[in-house]
Coordinates of C-alpha atoms and ligand atoms in Angstrom, one line a residue:
M1 CA -18.9 26.2 -3.5
K2 CA -21.8 28.7 -4.2
Q3 CA -24.6 28.1 -6.3
E4 CA -23.3 30.4 -9.0
N5 CA -19.9 28.9 -8.8
L6 CA -21.4 25.4 -9.3
V7 CA -23.2 26.6 -12.5
S8 CA -20.0 28.3 -13.7
F9 CA -17.9 25.2 -12.9
S10 CA -20.1 23.0 -15.1
Q11 CA -20.4 25.7 -17.7
S12 CA -17.0 26.1 -18.1
L13 CA -16.3 22.5 -18.4
L14 CA -19.1 21.9 -21.0
E15 CA -17.4 24.8 -23.0
W16 CA -13.9 23.3 -22.9
F17 CA -15.5 19.8 -23.8
D18 CA -17.2 21.3 -26.9
S19 CA -13.8 22.3 -28.2
Y20 CA -11.4 20.0 -26.7
G21 CA -13.3 16.8 -25.6
R22 CA -12.0 13.4 -26.9
K23 CA -15.0 12.5 -29.1
H24 CA -13.2 10.3 -31.5
L25 CA -12.8 7.4 -28.9
P26 CA -14.5 4.4 -30.1
W27 CA -17.0 4.2 -27.2
K28 CA -18.0 7.7 -27.5
I29 CA -19.7 6.7 -31.0
N30 CA -23.2 5.1 -30.3
P31 CA -22.7 5.2 -26.5
T32 CA -25.5 2.6 -25.5
P33 CA -25.5 1.2 -22.0
Y34 CA -23.8 -1.9 -23.4
R35 CA -20.9 -0.2 -25.3
V36 CA -20.3 2.4 -22.3
W37 CA -20.3 -0.6 -19.8
V38 CA -17.8 -2.6 -21.7
S39 CA -15.5 0.4 -22.2
E40 CA -15.8 1.4 -18.4
I41 CA -14.8 -2.1 -17.2
M42 CA -11.9 -2.2 -19.6
L43 CA -10.5 1.2 -18.8
Q44 CA -10.4 0.1 -15.2
Q45 CA -6.5 0.0 -14.2
T46 CA -5.8 0.2 -18.1
Q47 CA -4.7 3.1 -20.3
V48 CA -7.1 4.2 -23.0
T49 CA -4.3 3.6 -25.8
T50 CA -4.2 -0.1 -24.6
V51 CA -8.1 -0.5 -24.5
I52 CA -9.0 0.8 -27.9
S53 CA -7.9 -2.1 -30.0
Y54 CA -9.3 -4.6 -27.4
Y55 CA -12.6 -2.7 -27.3
E56 CA -13.0 -2.5 -31.0
R57 CA -12.2 -6.5 -31.3
F58 CA -14.5 -7.2 -28.4
T59 CA -17.6 -5.2 -29.5
K60 CA -17.2 -6.3 -33.1
H61 CA -17.3 -10.0 -31.8
F62 CA -19.9 -9.5 -29.2
S63 CA -22.0 -6.6 -30.7
D64 CA -24.6 -6.5 -27.9
L65 CA -25.7 -7.8 -24.6
S66 CA -27.5 -11.0 -26.0
C67 CA -24.4 -12.2 -27.8
L68 CA -22.1 -11.7 -24.9
A69 CA -24.6 -13.5 -22.4
Q70 CA -24.7 -16.4 -24.9
A71 CA -21.1 -16.7 -25.3
S72 CA -19.0 -19.1 -23.5
V73 CA -16.6 -17.7 -20.7
D74 CA -13.7 -19.1 -22.7
E75 CA -14.7 -17.2 -25.8
V76 CA -14.9 -14.0 -23.6
L77 CA -11.5 -14.6 -22.0
E78 CA -9.9 -15.4 -25.3
L79 CA -10.9 -11.8 -26.6
W80 CA -9.7 -10.5 -23.0
A81 CA -6.2 -12.3 -23.2
G82 CA -3.6 -9.6 -22.7
L83 CA -5.5 -7.0 -21.3
G84 CA -5.1 -8.5 -17.7
Y85 CA -7.1 -8.5 -14.5
Y86 CA -9.2 -11.5 -15.8
A87 CA -11.8 -11.1 -13.0
R88 CA -13.0 -8.1 -14.9
G89 CA -13.6 -10.3 -18.0
R90 CA -15.4 -13.1 -16.1
N91 CA -17.5 -10.6 -14.1
L92 CA -18.6 -8.9 -17.3
H93 CA -19.7 -12.1 -18.7
R94 CA -21.6 -13.2 -15.6
A95 CA -23.2 -9.8 -15.5
A96 CA -24.3 -10.1 -18.9
Q97 CA -25.9 -13.4 -18.3
I98 CA -27.7 -12.2 -15.2
A99 CA -28.8 -8.8 -17.0
W100 CA -30.0 -10.8 -20.0
D101 CA -31.8 -13.5 -18.1
T102 CA -33.4 -11.0 -15.6
Y103 CA -34.0 -7.8 -17.6
G104 CA -33.3 -8.7 -21.2
E105 CA -31.4 -5.6 -21.2
I106 CA -28.7 -3.5 -19.3
P107 CA -31.2 -2.3 -16.6
P108 CA -31.4 1.4 -16.6
H109 CA -32.0 1.9 -12.9
F110 CA -28.9 2.5 -10.4
E111 CA -30.4 0.1 -7.7
D112 CA -30.5 -2.8 -10.5
L113 CA -27.1 -1.9 -12.0
I114 CA -25.2 -1.9 -8.7
K115 CA -26.1 -5.5 -8.1
L116 CA -24.4 -6.9 -11.1
P117 CA -21.0 -8.4 -10.7
G118 CA -18.2 -5.8 -11.4
I119 CA -20.4 -3.0 -11.3
G120 CA -19.7 -0.3 -8.5
R121 CA -21.0 2.9 -7.8
S122 CA -18.9 4.8 -10.1
T123 CA -19.2 2.2 -13.1
A124 CA -23.1 2.2 -12.4
G125 CA -23.1 6.2 -12.4
A126 CA -20.9 6.3 -15.6
I127 CA -23.2 3.9 -17.5
L128 CA -26.3 5.8 -16.5
A129 CA -24.7 9.5 -17.1
L130 CA -23.1 8.7 -20.3
A131 CA -25.4 6.5 -22.0
L132 CA -28.7 7.8 -20.7
N133 CA -27.8 11.2 -19.6
Q134 CA -29.3 10.4 -16.1
S135 CA -27.9 12.6 -13.2
Y136 CA -25.6 10.3 -11.4
P137 CA -22.1 11.3 -10.5
V138 CA -18.9 9.4 -11.3
L139 CA -15.8 9.1 -9.3
D140 CA -13.3 7.3 -11.1
G141 CA -9.3 8.1 -10.7
N142 CA -9.6 11.2 -12.9
V143 CA -12.4 12.8 -11.1
K144 CA -11.0 12.1 -7.7
R145 CA -7.8 13.8 -8.7
I146 CA -9.5 16.8 -10.1
L147 CA -11.9 17.0 -6.8
T148 CA -8.8 16.8 -4.5
R149 CA -7.2 19.6 -6.1
Q150 CA -10.2 21.6 -6.5
Y151 CA -11.1 21.4 -2.8
A152 CA -7.3 20.9 -1.7
I153 CA -8.3 17.8 0.2
N154 CA -5.3 17.2 2.7
D155 CA -6.2 13.6 3.3
W156 CA -5.9 10.3 1.3
F157 CA -9.1 9.8 -0.8
G158 CA -9.4 6.3 0.2
H159 CA -10.4 7.0 3.8
P160 CA -14.2 6.5 4.1
R161 CA -14.7 9.9 5.4
I162 CA -13.0 11.6 2.4
E163 CA -14.6 9.2 0.0
K164 CA -18.0 10.3 1.3
L165 CA -16.9 13.9 0.9
L166 CA -15.9 13.4 -2.7
W167 CA -19.3 11.7 -3.5
Q168 CA -20.9 14.6 -1.9
Y169 CA -19.0 17.3 -4.0
A170 CA -19.4 15.1 -7.2
E171 CA -23.1 15.2 -6.7
E172 CA -23.2 18.9 -5.9
L173 CA -21.3 19.8 -9.0
L174 CA -23.7 17.7 -11.3
P175 CA -25.5 20.1 -13.7
T176 CA -29.0 19.6 -14.5
E177 CA -28.6 19.4 -18.2
R178 CA -25.9 17.7 -20.5
V179 CA -25.0 15.1 -18.0
A180 CA -23.5 12.9 -20.4
D181 CA -21.2 15.6 -21.9
Y182 CA -20.3 16.9 -18.4
T183 CA -19.4 13.5 -17.0
Q184 CA -17.2 12.9 -20.3
A185 CA -15.7 16.3 -19.9
L186 CA -14.6 15.7 -16.3
M187 CA -13.0 12.5 -17.5
D188 CA -11.3 14.1 -20.4
L189 CA -10.1 17.0 -18.2
G190 CA -8.5 14.6 -15.8
A191 CA -6.9 12.6 -18.7
T192 CA -5.3 15.5 -20.8
V193 CA -5.1 18.8 -18.6
C194 CA -5.5 17.8 -14.7
T195 CA -3.0 15.1 -15.3
R196 CA -1.1 13.3 -12.3
Q197 CA 2.3 15.0 -13.3
R198 CA 2.5 18.7 -14.3
P199 CA -1.1 19.6 -14.6
K200 CA -1.5 22.2 -17.3
C201 CA -3.3 24.8 -15.1
S202 CA -2.9 27.7 -17.4
I203 CA -5.3 26.2 -20.0
C204 CA -7.6 24.7 -17.5
P205 CA -11.2 25.9 -17.7
I206 CA -11.9 25.4 -14.2
K207 CA -8.8 26.9 -12.7
D208 CA -10.7 30.0 -11.2
S209 CA -12.4 27.6 -8.5
C210 CA -9.4 25.4 -8.0
Q211 CA -8.0 25.8 -4.5
A212 CA -4.7 23.7 -5.2
Y213 CA -4.0 26.2 -8.1
F214 CA -4.8 29.2 -6.0
L215 CA -2.4 27.9 -3.2
G216 CA 0.2 26.7 -5.8
T217 CA 0.1 23.2 -4.3
Q218 CA -1.3 21.1 -7.2
G219 CA 1.4 18.7 -6.7
N220 CA 0.3 17.8 -3.3
Y221 CA -3.0 16.2 -4.5
P222 CA -4.3 13.7 -4.3
V223 CA -2.5 12.9 -1.1
P224 CA -1.0 9.4 -1.3
K225 CA -2.0 6.5 0.8
P226 CA -0.4 6.9 4.3
Q227 CA 2.4 4.5 4.8
K228 CA 2.3 2.5 8.0
N229 CA 4.8 3.9 10.5
P230 CA 8.1 2.3 9.7
L231 CA 9.3 0.5 12.9
S232 CA 11.9 2.3 14.9
L233 CA 15.5 1.0 15.0
R234 CA 17.3 0.2 18.1
T235 CA 20.8 -1.3 18.6
T236 CA 22.4 -3.2 21.4
Q237 CA 25.9 -5.0 21.7
M238 CA 25.7 -8.3 23.2
V239 CA 28.6 -9.2 25.1
I240 CA 29.4 -13.0 24.8
L241 CA 31.9 -13.6 27.7
S242 CA 33.8 -16.7 27.3
N243 CA 36.4 -18.6 29.6
H244 CA 38.7 -21.1 29.1
Q245 CA 36.5 -24.0 30.4
Q246 CA 34.3 -23.2 27.2
E247 CA 31.6 -21.7 29.3
I248 CA 29.5 -18.5 28.6
F249 CA 28.2 -15.9 30.9
L250 CA 24.4 -15.4 30.8
E251 CA 22.2 -13.2 33.0
H252 CA 18.5 -13.7 34.2
R253 CA 16.5 -10.7 32.7
P254 CA 14.2 -9.0 34.9
L255 CA 10.5 -10.1 34.6
T256 CA 9.3 -6.9 33.0
G257 CA 10.6 -5.6 29.7
I258 CA 11.6 -7.4 26.6
W259 CA 12.5 -11.0 27.2
G260 CA 11.3 -10.8 30.7
G261 CA 12.4 -13.9 32.7
L262 CA 14.6 -15.3 30.1
W263 CA 18.5 -15.7 30.2
S264 CA 20.5 -13.7 27.8
F265 CA 24.0 -12.3 27.3
P266 CA 24.8 -9.1 29.0
E267 CA 24.1 -5.9 26.9
C268 CA 25.6 -2.5 26.6
S269 CA 25.4 0.3 23.9
I270 CA 27.2 -0.2 20.7
E271 CA 29.6 2.7 21.4
T272 CA 30.8 1.3 24.7
N273 CA 34.4 0.6 25.3
L274 CA 34.1 -3.0 26.4
E275 CA 37.1 -3.5 28.5
S276 CA 36.1 -0.6 31.0
W277 CA 32.5 -1.7 30.7
C278 CA 33.5 -5.2 31.9
E279 CA 35.4 -3.8 34.6
D280 CA 32.5 -1.6 35.9
Q281 CA 29.8 -4.1 35.4
F282 CA 31.4 -7.1 36.9
N283 CA 33.9 -5.6 39.1
F284 CA 36.1 -8.7 39.0
N285 CA 39.7 -9.4 38.7
Y286 CA 40.5 -10.9 35.2
Q287 CA 42.1 -10.1 32.2
V288 CA 40.3 -9.6 28.7
E289 CA 42.4 -11.6 26.4
S290 CA 40.6 -11.0 23.2
I291 CA 37.7 -9.1 21.9
K292 CA 36.0 -10.2 18.5
K293 CA 33.0 -8.7 16.8
L294 CA 30.7 -11.3 15.3
P295 CA 28.2 -10.6 12.5
S296 CA 25.2 -8.7 13.6
L297 CA 21.7 -10.0 13.6
R298 CA 18.4 -8.2 13.2
H299 CA 15.5 -9.3 15.6
R300 CA 12.0 -7.8 14.9
F301 CA 9.5 -6.9 17.7
T302 CA 6.1 -5.5 17.1
H303 CA 7.0 -2.1 17.6
F304 CA 10.7 -1.8 16.8
I305 CA 13.4 -3.6 15.1
L306 CA 16.5 -4.5 17.2
D307 CA 20.0 -4.7 15.3
I308 CA 22.1 -6.7 17.7
Y309 CA 25.9 -6.6 17.5
P310 CA 27.3 -9.5 19.3
V311 CA 30.9 -9.4 20.6
L312 CA 33.0 -12.5 21.6
V313 CA 35.0 -11.5 24.8
Q314 CA 37.6 -14.2 25.9
V315 CA 38.5 -13.6 29.4
S316 CA 41.5 -15.5 31.5
S317 CA 40.2 -18.6 33.1
E318 CA 42.4 -18.2 36.5
H319 CA 40.5 -14.8 37.0
N320 CA 37.0 -15.4 35.8
N321 CA 35.5 -15.1 39.2
I322 CA 32.5 -13.0 38.0
A323 CA 30.2 -13.7 41.0
E324 CA 27.4 -16.1 40.1
S325 CA 24.1 -15.7 41.7
N326 CA 20.4 -16.6 40.8
Q327 CA 20.6 -13.9 38.3
K328 CA 24.0 -14.6 36.7
T329 CA 25.6 -17.9 35.8
W330 CA 28.6 -19.4 33.8
V331 CA 27.3 -22.2 31.9
S332 CA 28.3 -24.5 29.1
T333 CA 27.0 -23.5 25.7
K334 CA 25.4 -27.1 25.5
K335 CA 23.9 -26.7 29.0
A336 CA 22.7 -23.3 28.2
Y337 CA 20.0 -24.8 25.9
Q338 CA 18.3 -26.1 29.1
L339 CA 17.6 -22.5 30.2
G340 CA 14.7 -20.2 28.5
L341 CA 16.5 -18.3 26.2
P342 CA 15.3 -15.6 23.8
A343 CA 15.4 -16.1 19.9
P344 CA 18.6 -14.0 19.3
T345 CA 20.5 -15.6 22.2
L346 CA 19.4 -19.1 20.8
K347 CA 20.5 -18.2 17.5
L348 CA 24.2 -16.8 18.8
L349 CA 24.4 -20.0 20.9
K350 CA 23.7 -22.1 17.9
K351 CA 26.6 -20.4 16.0
L352 CA 28.9 -20.6 18.9
N353 CA 28.1 -24.2 19.1
E354 CA 28.7 -24.8 15.4
A355 CA 32.2 -23.3 15.9
S356 CA 32.6 -26.4 18.2
D357 CA 35.3 -24.6 20.2
L358 CA 34.9 -21.3 21.3
K359 CA 38.6 -20.6 20.7
H360 CA 38.0 -21.1 17.0
M361 CA 35.8 -18.0 17.1
V362 CA 38.2 -15.7 19.0
Ligands
SF4_401 S1 -6.5 24.4 -12.1 FE1 -4.8 22.8 -12.4 S2 -5.0 21.6 -10.5 FE2 -6.8 22.6 -10.5 S3 -8.3 21.5 -11.6 FE3 -7.4 22.7 -13.2 S4 -5.6 21.5 -14.0 FE4 -6.2 20.7 -12.1

């Protein structure tokens, strides 16, 4: 943004804040570093409407840093009960003890604040800006949403590169005066106008600089966290040839490829006509007596998912002269365990053995 646009951005926001800012919230009244700090921690991952009553009870009971530092953690957690994310309460208490013991106050310097438990860059910025009017930017969820729309940022804000960019924008936009009101204005705008769903752009004081508004793409921002690529799905039909000697037919797989060097049932695509496929594949003189589909099973590889559709094919014993070789063999289901088998073959074999008699399955 050009310098004059930066000025007009903050001016427009401040004018809007003077008329529409949420000045009635309890932490806006007497915003000391302590009171701002407690509110910022409570507001993390929690709605304003939920926080109000907790905040009022908490600050009434622990009216300042020394009260909080001298309380027991149990007392703190008792007042935190129901607000959730209890690590926040424990960190708040621990940070109060450190701040009280080390500085005797909430330290007014960014470098000291950021070292306290539970205080990150944005919370430290909020305490310094809102309570002490110091020039530090804030980048909470509301501000991130506004900035990703203002600059039409087409990437997830959690990427370190994007987060760095957002901090840079947040710093550039900071006005030289009324930093507290400006910071509050950004937060209030995000909560009431530039909302997650259906932002009210027509009444937005900064719509003139908003690229998403210009492009009509407000709904695209912020870009959600990218999902990991879903694994692709493959299918195969495993043919369990069985003869009247209670044997099954196994093939030795090539050394390369999946299950390389292991023994498994022959495979074909799920659309294949099995009778013709058996003839083509094995070129032997036999009769297919029955074909039965068995329940499918799913096997996960690192890069894909394999849905296996097993089919039990009973062939006549007198003609089952499928050529055996080093690479192909008839074997009893019990003996098959002595061969190296991939997990799905093993699973199917167990099912066959559980059926005790292959004929029961056909
Ligand atoms: S114009 Fe709309 S999308 Fe842009 S900052 Fe304002 S409310 Fe948000």
